[in-house]
Coordinates of C-alpha atoms and ligand atoms in Angstrom, one line a residue:
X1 CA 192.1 42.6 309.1
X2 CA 190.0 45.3 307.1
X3 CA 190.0 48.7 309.2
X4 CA 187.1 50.3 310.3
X5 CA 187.8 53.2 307.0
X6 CA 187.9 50.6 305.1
X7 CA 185.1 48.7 305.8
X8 CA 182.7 52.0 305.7
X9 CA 184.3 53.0 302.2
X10 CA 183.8 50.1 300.8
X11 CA 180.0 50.2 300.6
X12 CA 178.6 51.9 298.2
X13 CA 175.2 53.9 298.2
X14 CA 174.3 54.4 295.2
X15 CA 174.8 51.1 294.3
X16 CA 172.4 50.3 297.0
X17 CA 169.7 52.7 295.9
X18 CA 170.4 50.7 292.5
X19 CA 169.6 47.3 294.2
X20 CA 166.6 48.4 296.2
X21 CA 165.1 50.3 292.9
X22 CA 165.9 47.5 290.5
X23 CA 163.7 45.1 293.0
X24 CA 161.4 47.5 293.7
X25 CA 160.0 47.2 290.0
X26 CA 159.7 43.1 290.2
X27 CA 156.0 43.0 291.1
X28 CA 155.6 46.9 291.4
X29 CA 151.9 48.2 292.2
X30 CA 150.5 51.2 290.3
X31 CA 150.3 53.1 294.1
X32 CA 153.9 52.1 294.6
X33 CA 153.6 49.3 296.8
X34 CA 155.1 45.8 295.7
X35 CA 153.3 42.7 295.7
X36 CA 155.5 39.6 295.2
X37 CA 153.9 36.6 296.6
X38 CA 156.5 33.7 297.5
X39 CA 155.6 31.1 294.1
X40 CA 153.9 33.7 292.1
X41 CA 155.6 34.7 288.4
X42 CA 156.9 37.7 290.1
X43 CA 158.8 35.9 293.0
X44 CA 160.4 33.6 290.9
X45 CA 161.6 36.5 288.0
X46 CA 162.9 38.0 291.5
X47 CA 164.9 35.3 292.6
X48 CA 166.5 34.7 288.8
X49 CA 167.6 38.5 288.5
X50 CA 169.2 38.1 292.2
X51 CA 171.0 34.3 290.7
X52 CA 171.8 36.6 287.6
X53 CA 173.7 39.2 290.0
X54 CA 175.6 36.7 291.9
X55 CA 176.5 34.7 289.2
X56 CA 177.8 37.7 287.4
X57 CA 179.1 39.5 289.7
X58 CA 180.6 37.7 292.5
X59 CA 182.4 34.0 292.1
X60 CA 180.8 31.9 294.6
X61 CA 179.7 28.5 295.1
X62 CA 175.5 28.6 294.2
X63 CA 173.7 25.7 295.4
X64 CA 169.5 25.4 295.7
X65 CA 168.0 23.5 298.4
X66 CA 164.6 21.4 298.5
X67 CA 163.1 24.4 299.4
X68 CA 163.7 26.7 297.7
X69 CA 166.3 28.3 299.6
X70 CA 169.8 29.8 297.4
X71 CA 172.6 29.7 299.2
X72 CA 176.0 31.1 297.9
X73 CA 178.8 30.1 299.6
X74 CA 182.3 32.0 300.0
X75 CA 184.9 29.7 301.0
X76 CA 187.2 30.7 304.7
X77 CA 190.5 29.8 305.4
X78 CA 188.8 26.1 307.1
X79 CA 186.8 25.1 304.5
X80 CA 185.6 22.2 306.8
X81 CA 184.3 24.5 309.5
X82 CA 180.5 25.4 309.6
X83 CA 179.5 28.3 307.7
X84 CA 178.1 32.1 308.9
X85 CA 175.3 32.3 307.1
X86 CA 173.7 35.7 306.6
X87 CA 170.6 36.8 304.4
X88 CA 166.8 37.7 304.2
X89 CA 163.6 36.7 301.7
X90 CA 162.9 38.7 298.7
X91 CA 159.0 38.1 298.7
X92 CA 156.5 40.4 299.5
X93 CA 152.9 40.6 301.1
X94 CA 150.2 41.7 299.2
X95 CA 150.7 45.7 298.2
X96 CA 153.5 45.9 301.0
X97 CA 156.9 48.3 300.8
X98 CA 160.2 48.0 298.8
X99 CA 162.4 47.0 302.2
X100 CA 161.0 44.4 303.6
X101 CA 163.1 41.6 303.1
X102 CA 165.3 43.2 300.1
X103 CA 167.2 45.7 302.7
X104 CA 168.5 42.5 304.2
X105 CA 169.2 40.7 301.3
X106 CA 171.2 43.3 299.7
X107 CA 172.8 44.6 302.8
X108 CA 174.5 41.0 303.1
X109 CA 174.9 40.9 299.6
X110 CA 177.1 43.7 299.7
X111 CA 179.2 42.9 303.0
X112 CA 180.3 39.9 300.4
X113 CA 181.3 42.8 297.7
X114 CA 183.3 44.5 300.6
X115 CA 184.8 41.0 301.2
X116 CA 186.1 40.9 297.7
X117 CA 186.9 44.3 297.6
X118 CA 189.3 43.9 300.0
X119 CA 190.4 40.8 299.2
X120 CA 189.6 39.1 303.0
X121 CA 189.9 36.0 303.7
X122 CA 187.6 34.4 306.6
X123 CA 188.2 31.6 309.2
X124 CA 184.8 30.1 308.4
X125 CA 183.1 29.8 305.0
X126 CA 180.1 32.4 304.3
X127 CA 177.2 31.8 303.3
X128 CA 174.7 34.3 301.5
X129 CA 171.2 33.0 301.6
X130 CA 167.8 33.6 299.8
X131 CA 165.2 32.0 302.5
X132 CA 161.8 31.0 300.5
X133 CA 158.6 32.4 301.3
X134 CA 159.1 34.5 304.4
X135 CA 155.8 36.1 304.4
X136 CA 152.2 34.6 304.2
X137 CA 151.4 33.3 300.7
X138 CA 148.4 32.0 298.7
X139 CA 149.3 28.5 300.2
X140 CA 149.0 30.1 303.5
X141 CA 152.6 29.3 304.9
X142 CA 155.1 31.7 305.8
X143 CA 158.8 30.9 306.9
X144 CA 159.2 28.4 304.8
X145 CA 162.5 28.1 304.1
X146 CA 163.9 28.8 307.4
X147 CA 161.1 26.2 309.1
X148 CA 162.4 23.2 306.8
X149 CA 165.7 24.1 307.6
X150 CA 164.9 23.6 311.2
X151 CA 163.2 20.5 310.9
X152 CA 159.6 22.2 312.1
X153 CA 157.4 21.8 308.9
X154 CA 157.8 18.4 306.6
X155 CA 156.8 17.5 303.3
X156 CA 153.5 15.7 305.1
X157 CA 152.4 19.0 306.1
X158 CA 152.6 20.9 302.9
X159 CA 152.1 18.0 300.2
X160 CA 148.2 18.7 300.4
X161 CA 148.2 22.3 300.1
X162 CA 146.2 23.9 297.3
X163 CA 146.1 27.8 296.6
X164 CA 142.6 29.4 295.8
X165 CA 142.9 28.9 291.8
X166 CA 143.8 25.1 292.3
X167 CA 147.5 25.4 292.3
X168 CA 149.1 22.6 293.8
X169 CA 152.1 23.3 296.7
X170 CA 154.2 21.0 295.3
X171 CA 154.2 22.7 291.9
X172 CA 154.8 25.7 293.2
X173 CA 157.9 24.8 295.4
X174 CA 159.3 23.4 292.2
X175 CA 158.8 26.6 290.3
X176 CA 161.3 28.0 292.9
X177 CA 163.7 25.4 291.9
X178 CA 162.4 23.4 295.2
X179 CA 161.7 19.5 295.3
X180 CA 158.6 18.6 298.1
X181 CA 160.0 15.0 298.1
X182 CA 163.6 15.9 299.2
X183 CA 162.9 18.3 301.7
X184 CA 164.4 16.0 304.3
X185 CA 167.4 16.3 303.0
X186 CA 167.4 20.3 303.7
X187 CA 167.2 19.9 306.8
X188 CA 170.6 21.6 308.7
X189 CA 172.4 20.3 311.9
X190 CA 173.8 22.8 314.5
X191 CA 176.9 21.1 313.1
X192 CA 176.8 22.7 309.8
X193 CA 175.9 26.3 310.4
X194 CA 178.1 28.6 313.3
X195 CA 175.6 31.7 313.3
X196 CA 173.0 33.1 311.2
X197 CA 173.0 36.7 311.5
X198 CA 169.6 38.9 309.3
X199 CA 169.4 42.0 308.8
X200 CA 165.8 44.0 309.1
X201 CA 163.9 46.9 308.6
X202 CA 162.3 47.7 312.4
X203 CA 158.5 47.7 311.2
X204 CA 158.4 49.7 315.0
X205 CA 158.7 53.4 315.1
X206 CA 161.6 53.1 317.9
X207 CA 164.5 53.7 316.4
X208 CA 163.1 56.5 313.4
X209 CA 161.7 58.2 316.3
X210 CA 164.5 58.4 318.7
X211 CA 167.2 59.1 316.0
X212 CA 168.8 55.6 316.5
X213 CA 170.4 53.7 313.9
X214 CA 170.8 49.8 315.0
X215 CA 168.2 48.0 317.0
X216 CA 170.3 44.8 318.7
X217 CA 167.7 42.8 318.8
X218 CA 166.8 40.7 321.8
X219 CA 164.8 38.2 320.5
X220 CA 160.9 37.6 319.2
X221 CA 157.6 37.8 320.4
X222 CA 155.8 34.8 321.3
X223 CA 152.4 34.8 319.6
X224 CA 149.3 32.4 320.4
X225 CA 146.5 32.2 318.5
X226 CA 143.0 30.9 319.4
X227 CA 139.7 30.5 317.6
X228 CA 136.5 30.6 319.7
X229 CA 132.8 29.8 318.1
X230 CA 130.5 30.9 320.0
X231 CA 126.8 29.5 319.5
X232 CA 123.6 30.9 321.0
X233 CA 120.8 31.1 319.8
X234 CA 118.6 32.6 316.2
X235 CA 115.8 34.3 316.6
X236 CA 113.1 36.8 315.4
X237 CA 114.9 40.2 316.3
X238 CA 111.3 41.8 316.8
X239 CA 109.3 39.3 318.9
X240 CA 112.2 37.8 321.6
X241 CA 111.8 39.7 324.7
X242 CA 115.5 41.1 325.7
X243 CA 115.8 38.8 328.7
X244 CA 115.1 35.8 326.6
X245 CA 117.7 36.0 323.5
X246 CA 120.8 34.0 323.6
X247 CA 122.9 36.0 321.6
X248 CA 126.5 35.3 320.2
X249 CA 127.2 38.4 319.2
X250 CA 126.6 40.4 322.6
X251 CA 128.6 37.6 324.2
X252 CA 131.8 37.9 321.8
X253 CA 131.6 41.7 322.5
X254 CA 132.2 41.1 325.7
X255 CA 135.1 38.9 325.2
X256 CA 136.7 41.0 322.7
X257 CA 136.4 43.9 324.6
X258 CA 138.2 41.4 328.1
X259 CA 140.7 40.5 325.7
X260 CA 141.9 44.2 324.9
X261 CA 141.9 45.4 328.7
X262 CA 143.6 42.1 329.5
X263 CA 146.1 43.8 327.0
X264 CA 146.6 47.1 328.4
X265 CA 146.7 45.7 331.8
X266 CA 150.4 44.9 330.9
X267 CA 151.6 48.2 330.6
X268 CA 152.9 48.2 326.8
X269 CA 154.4 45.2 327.2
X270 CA 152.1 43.0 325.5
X271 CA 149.4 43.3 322.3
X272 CA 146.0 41.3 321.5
X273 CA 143.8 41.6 318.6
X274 CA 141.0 40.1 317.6
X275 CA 141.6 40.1 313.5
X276 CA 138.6 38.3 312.2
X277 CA 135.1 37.6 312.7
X278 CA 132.3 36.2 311.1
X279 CA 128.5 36.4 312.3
X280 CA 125.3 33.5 311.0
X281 CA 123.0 34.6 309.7
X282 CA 124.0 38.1 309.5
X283 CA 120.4 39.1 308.9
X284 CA 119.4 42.7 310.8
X285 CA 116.2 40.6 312.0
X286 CA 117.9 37.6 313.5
X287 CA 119.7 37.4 317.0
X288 CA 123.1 36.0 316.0
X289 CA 123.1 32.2 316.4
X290 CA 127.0 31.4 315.9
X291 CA 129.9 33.6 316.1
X292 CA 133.7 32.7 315.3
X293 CA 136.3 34.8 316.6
X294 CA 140.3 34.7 315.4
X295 CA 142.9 36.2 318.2
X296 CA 145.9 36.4 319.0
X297 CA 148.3 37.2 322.0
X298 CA 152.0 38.8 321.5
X299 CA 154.6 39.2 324.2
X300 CA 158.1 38.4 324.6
X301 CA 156.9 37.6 328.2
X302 CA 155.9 34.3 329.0
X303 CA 154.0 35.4 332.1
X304 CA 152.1 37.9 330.8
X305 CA 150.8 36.1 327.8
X306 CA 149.7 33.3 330.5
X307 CA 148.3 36.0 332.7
X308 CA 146.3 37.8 329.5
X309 CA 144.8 33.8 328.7
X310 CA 143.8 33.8 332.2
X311 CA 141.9 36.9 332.1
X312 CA 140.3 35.8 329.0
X313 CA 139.2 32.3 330.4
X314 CA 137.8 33.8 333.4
X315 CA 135.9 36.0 331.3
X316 CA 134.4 33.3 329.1
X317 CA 133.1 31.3 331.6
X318 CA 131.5 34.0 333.2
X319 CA 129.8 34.6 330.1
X320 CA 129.2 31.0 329.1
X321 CA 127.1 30.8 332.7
X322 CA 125.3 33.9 332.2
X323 CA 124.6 34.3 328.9
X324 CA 123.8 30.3 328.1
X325 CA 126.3 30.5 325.5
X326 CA 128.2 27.5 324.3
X327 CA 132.4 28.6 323.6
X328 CA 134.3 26.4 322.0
X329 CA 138.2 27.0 322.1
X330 CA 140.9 25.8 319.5
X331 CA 144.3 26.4 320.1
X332 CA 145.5 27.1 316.3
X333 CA 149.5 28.8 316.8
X334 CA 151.4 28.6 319.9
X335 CA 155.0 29.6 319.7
X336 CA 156.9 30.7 322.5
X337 CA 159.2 34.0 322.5
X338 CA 162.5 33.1 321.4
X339 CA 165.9 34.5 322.8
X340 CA 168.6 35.3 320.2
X341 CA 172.3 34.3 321.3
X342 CA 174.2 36.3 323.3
X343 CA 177.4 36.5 321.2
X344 CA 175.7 37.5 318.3
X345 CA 174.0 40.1 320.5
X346 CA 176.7 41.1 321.6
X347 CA 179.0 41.4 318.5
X348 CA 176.3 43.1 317.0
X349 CA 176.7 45.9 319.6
X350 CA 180.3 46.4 319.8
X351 CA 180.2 46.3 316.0
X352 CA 178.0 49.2 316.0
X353 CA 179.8 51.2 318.8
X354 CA 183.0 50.5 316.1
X355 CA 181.3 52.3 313.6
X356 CA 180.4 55.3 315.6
X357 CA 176.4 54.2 315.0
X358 CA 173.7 54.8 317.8
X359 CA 171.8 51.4 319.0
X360 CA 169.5 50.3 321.5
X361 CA 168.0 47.1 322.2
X362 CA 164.3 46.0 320.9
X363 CA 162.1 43.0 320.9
X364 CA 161.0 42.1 317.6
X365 CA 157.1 42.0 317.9
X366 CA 156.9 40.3 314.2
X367 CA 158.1 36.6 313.1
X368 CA 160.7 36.0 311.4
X369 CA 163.4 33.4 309.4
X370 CA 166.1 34.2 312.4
X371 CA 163.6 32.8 314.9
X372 CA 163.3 29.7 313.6
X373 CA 166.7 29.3 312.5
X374 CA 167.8 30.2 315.9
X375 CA 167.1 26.4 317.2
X376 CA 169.7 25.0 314.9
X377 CA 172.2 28.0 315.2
X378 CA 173.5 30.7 317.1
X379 CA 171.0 33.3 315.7
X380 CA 170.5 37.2 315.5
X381 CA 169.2 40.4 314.0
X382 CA 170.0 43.5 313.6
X383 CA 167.0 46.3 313.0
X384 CA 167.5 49.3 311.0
X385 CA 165.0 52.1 311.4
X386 CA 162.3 52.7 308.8
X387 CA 159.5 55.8 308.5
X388 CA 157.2 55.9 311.3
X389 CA 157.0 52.0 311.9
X390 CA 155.5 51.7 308.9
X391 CA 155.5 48.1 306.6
X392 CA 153.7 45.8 304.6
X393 CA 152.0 48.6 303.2
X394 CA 153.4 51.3 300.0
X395 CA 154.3 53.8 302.6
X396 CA 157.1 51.5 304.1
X397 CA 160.2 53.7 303.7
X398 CA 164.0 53.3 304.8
X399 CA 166.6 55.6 303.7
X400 CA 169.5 54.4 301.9
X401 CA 172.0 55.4 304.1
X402 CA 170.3 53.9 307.1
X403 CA 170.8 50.6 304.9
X404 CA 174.5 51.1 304.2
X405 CA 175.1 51.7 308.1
X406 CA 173.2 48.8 308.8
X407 CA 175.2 47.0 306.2
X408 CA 178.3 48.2 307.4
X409 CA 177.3 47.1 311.2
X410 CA 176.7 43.7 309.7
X411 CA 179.6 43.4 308.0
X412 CA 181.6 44.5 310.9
X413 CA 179.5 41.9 313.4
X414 CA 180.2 39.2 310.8
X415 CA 183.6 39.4 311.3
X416 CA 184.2 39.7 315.1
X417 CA 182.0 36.6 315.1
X418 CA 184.4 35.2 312.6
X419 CA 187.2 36.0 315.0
X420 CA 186.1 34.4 318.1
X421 CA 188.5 31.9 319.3
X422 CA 187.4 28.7 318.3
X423 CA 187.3 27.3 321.9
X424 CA 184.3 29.8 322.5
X425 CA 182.1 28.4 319.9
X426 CA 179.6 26.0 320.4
X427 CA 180.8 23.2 318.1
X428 CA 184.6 23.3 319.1
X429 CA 185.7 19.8 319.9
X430 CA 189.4 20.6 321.1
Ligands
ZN501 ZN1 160.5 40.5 306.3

């Protein structure tokens, strides 16, 4: 077993720095941001310098799945045992940051270097994955990889998608080394994989602010989403008496405006926004006739989400009656919050208290692979701090050796989860 010296020696930051730099040029904006859309050019010259590295570098076993996803396998001491897989996504949203995604990637990618370094040999086989399209794309899907894995999104779903310049989806995928027709067949059993373990930069301003440097994180917001149209009624703007308009617009204010104090009724515990509206005709002379409003609810809370649609509903029937407005509703995302398991939780913490590292617990309030993994695995994340909550933007900023202590706490997680007795784990048999 590698000591606790060992494991922090044998990470090296400027090798780090090197990683995040080199990666930080694939797609780089003139402000400094990075834009590298999953299926653009830039994506896939991202993903062959990454299959460059390992191949190079390290001697594992490379495979590509239907979607997309690389997986590089290192093989443990039971090579029929299911595998702890660990890894993040190395595209990027339009003009976002240089960490988002890559401070994962990397910081597993070099818990495998320390592996090698030291010569260790695992119980279970490790896996080092690239998970396709994380983030929202031109095709309008995000988790990808992780949501074929899971056996949530199929090729029926995707075989139709087009991006805005006539792209086809299927295309794409195969640019990424993908095939649409076999993604059936990358879909994993709880069988196959033990835990899935990602590390993340926060993208809260928690743990920069309170000087903390792993976030065991709890699990992930639930988010719904809802579209309403509103129609009233167009009219001159100059000759309709006041008490005689029916107008959309003054009846979405009020719902938009319900929709936040709904929000704030739940003490900092849960967040609504409405992202997106559109007005017809748009004219300054015409009472607005139809109005469509996109929002959406987040909470780890059940409950209060619930309670916040409640609110809402009351409010826009009250409006409907008195403003002779028609609403139309359309559910378009519901996901529920999702828990993380408690052993990666917990090995998470006690690796961090190993290392001598401050942590606290957090709720991620963004989506992510691990969520979706976490139906077909034991799944976690660890958060590392970056400046002032910021991401998906050029400011997004993590200091390197806030990644190498992540990476260390991962590393050191890895293997206590590794080490528990095989009767504990979920797929023992004996
Ligand atoms: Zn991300």
């Amino acid at each position: 077993m590698i000591s606790v010296e060992q494991l922090k020696a044998g990470f090296d930051l400027s090798r780090m720095a090197g990683l995040i730099d080199r990666f930080g040029q694939i797609g780089k904006d003139p402000d400094g941001g990075v834009t590298r859309l999953a299926f653009t050019n830039k994506d896939v010259e991202a993903r062959k310098v990454f299959l460059k590295i390992l191949e190079k570098e390290f001697s594992l076993d490379i495979r590509i799945d239907a979607l997309g996803n690389i997986f590089a396998r290192r093989p443990g001491r039971h090579r029929d045992w299911p595998v702890i897989l660990t890894g993040s996504h190395l595209d990027s949203v339009r003009n976002g940051g240089r960490y988002d995604g890559p401070a994962g990637l990397f910081s597993s990618l070099e818990a495998f270097r320390v592996l090698d370094l030291f010569d260790i040999e695992t119980d279970h086989p490790f896996e080092l994955c690239l998970l396709t399209a994380e983030e929202p794309n031109d095709f309008g899907i995000s988790t990808f990889g992780s949501r074929g894995m899971a056996g949530i999104i199929k090729k029926e779903d995707v075989r139709r998608l087009m991006d805005e310049r006539g792209n086809d989806f299927p295309s794409a995928l195969k640019a990424v080394g993908g095939n649409m027709e076999k993604m059936d067949d990358a879909v994993r059993s709880p069988e196959e994989i033990a835990y899935f373990l990602e590390l993340h930069i926060e993208q809260m301003p928690f743990l920069d602010s309170e000087k903390r440097d792993i976030g065991v994180v709890e699990g992930v917001t639930g988010i719904f989403r809802q579209t309403l149209i509103l129609t009233g009624e167009a009219d001159h703007g100059g000759t309709t008496p006041m008490d005689r308009r029916k107008d959309a617009l003054c009846a979405a204010s009020e719902i938009v405006l319900k929709l936040e104090t709904a929000a704030k009724e739940e003490d900092g515990l849960a967040v609504a926004t409405v992202g997106h509206i559109s007005v017809f005709p748009n004219s300054i002379n015409i009472t607005p006739a139809r109005v469509t409003l996109d929002m959406e609810i987040r909470s780890f809370y059940t409950d209060r989400i619930r309670r916040i649609r409640q609110k809402l509903e009351d409010r826009i029937r009250e409006t409907e009656a008195f403003r002779k407005i028609q609403i139309e509703r359309i559910v378009t995302y519901d996901s529920a919050p999702v828990r993380f398991s408690t052993p990666v939780k917990q090995a998470i913490a006690e690796a961090a208290d190993r290392l001598g590292l401050k942590r606290r617990n957090l709720i991620s309030m963004a989506g992510h692979d691990a969520a979706h993994l976490s139906r077909i695995t034991e799944a976690g994340m660890i958060f590392i701090p970056c400046r002032a909550g910021r991401s998906h933007c050029p400011e997004e900023f993590t200091e390197t050796s806030s990644i190498v202590k992540g990476a260390q706490c991962l590393l050191q997680a890895l293997l206590l989860l590794d080490q528990r007795k095989r009767s504990d784990l979920p797929y023992a048999r004996h």
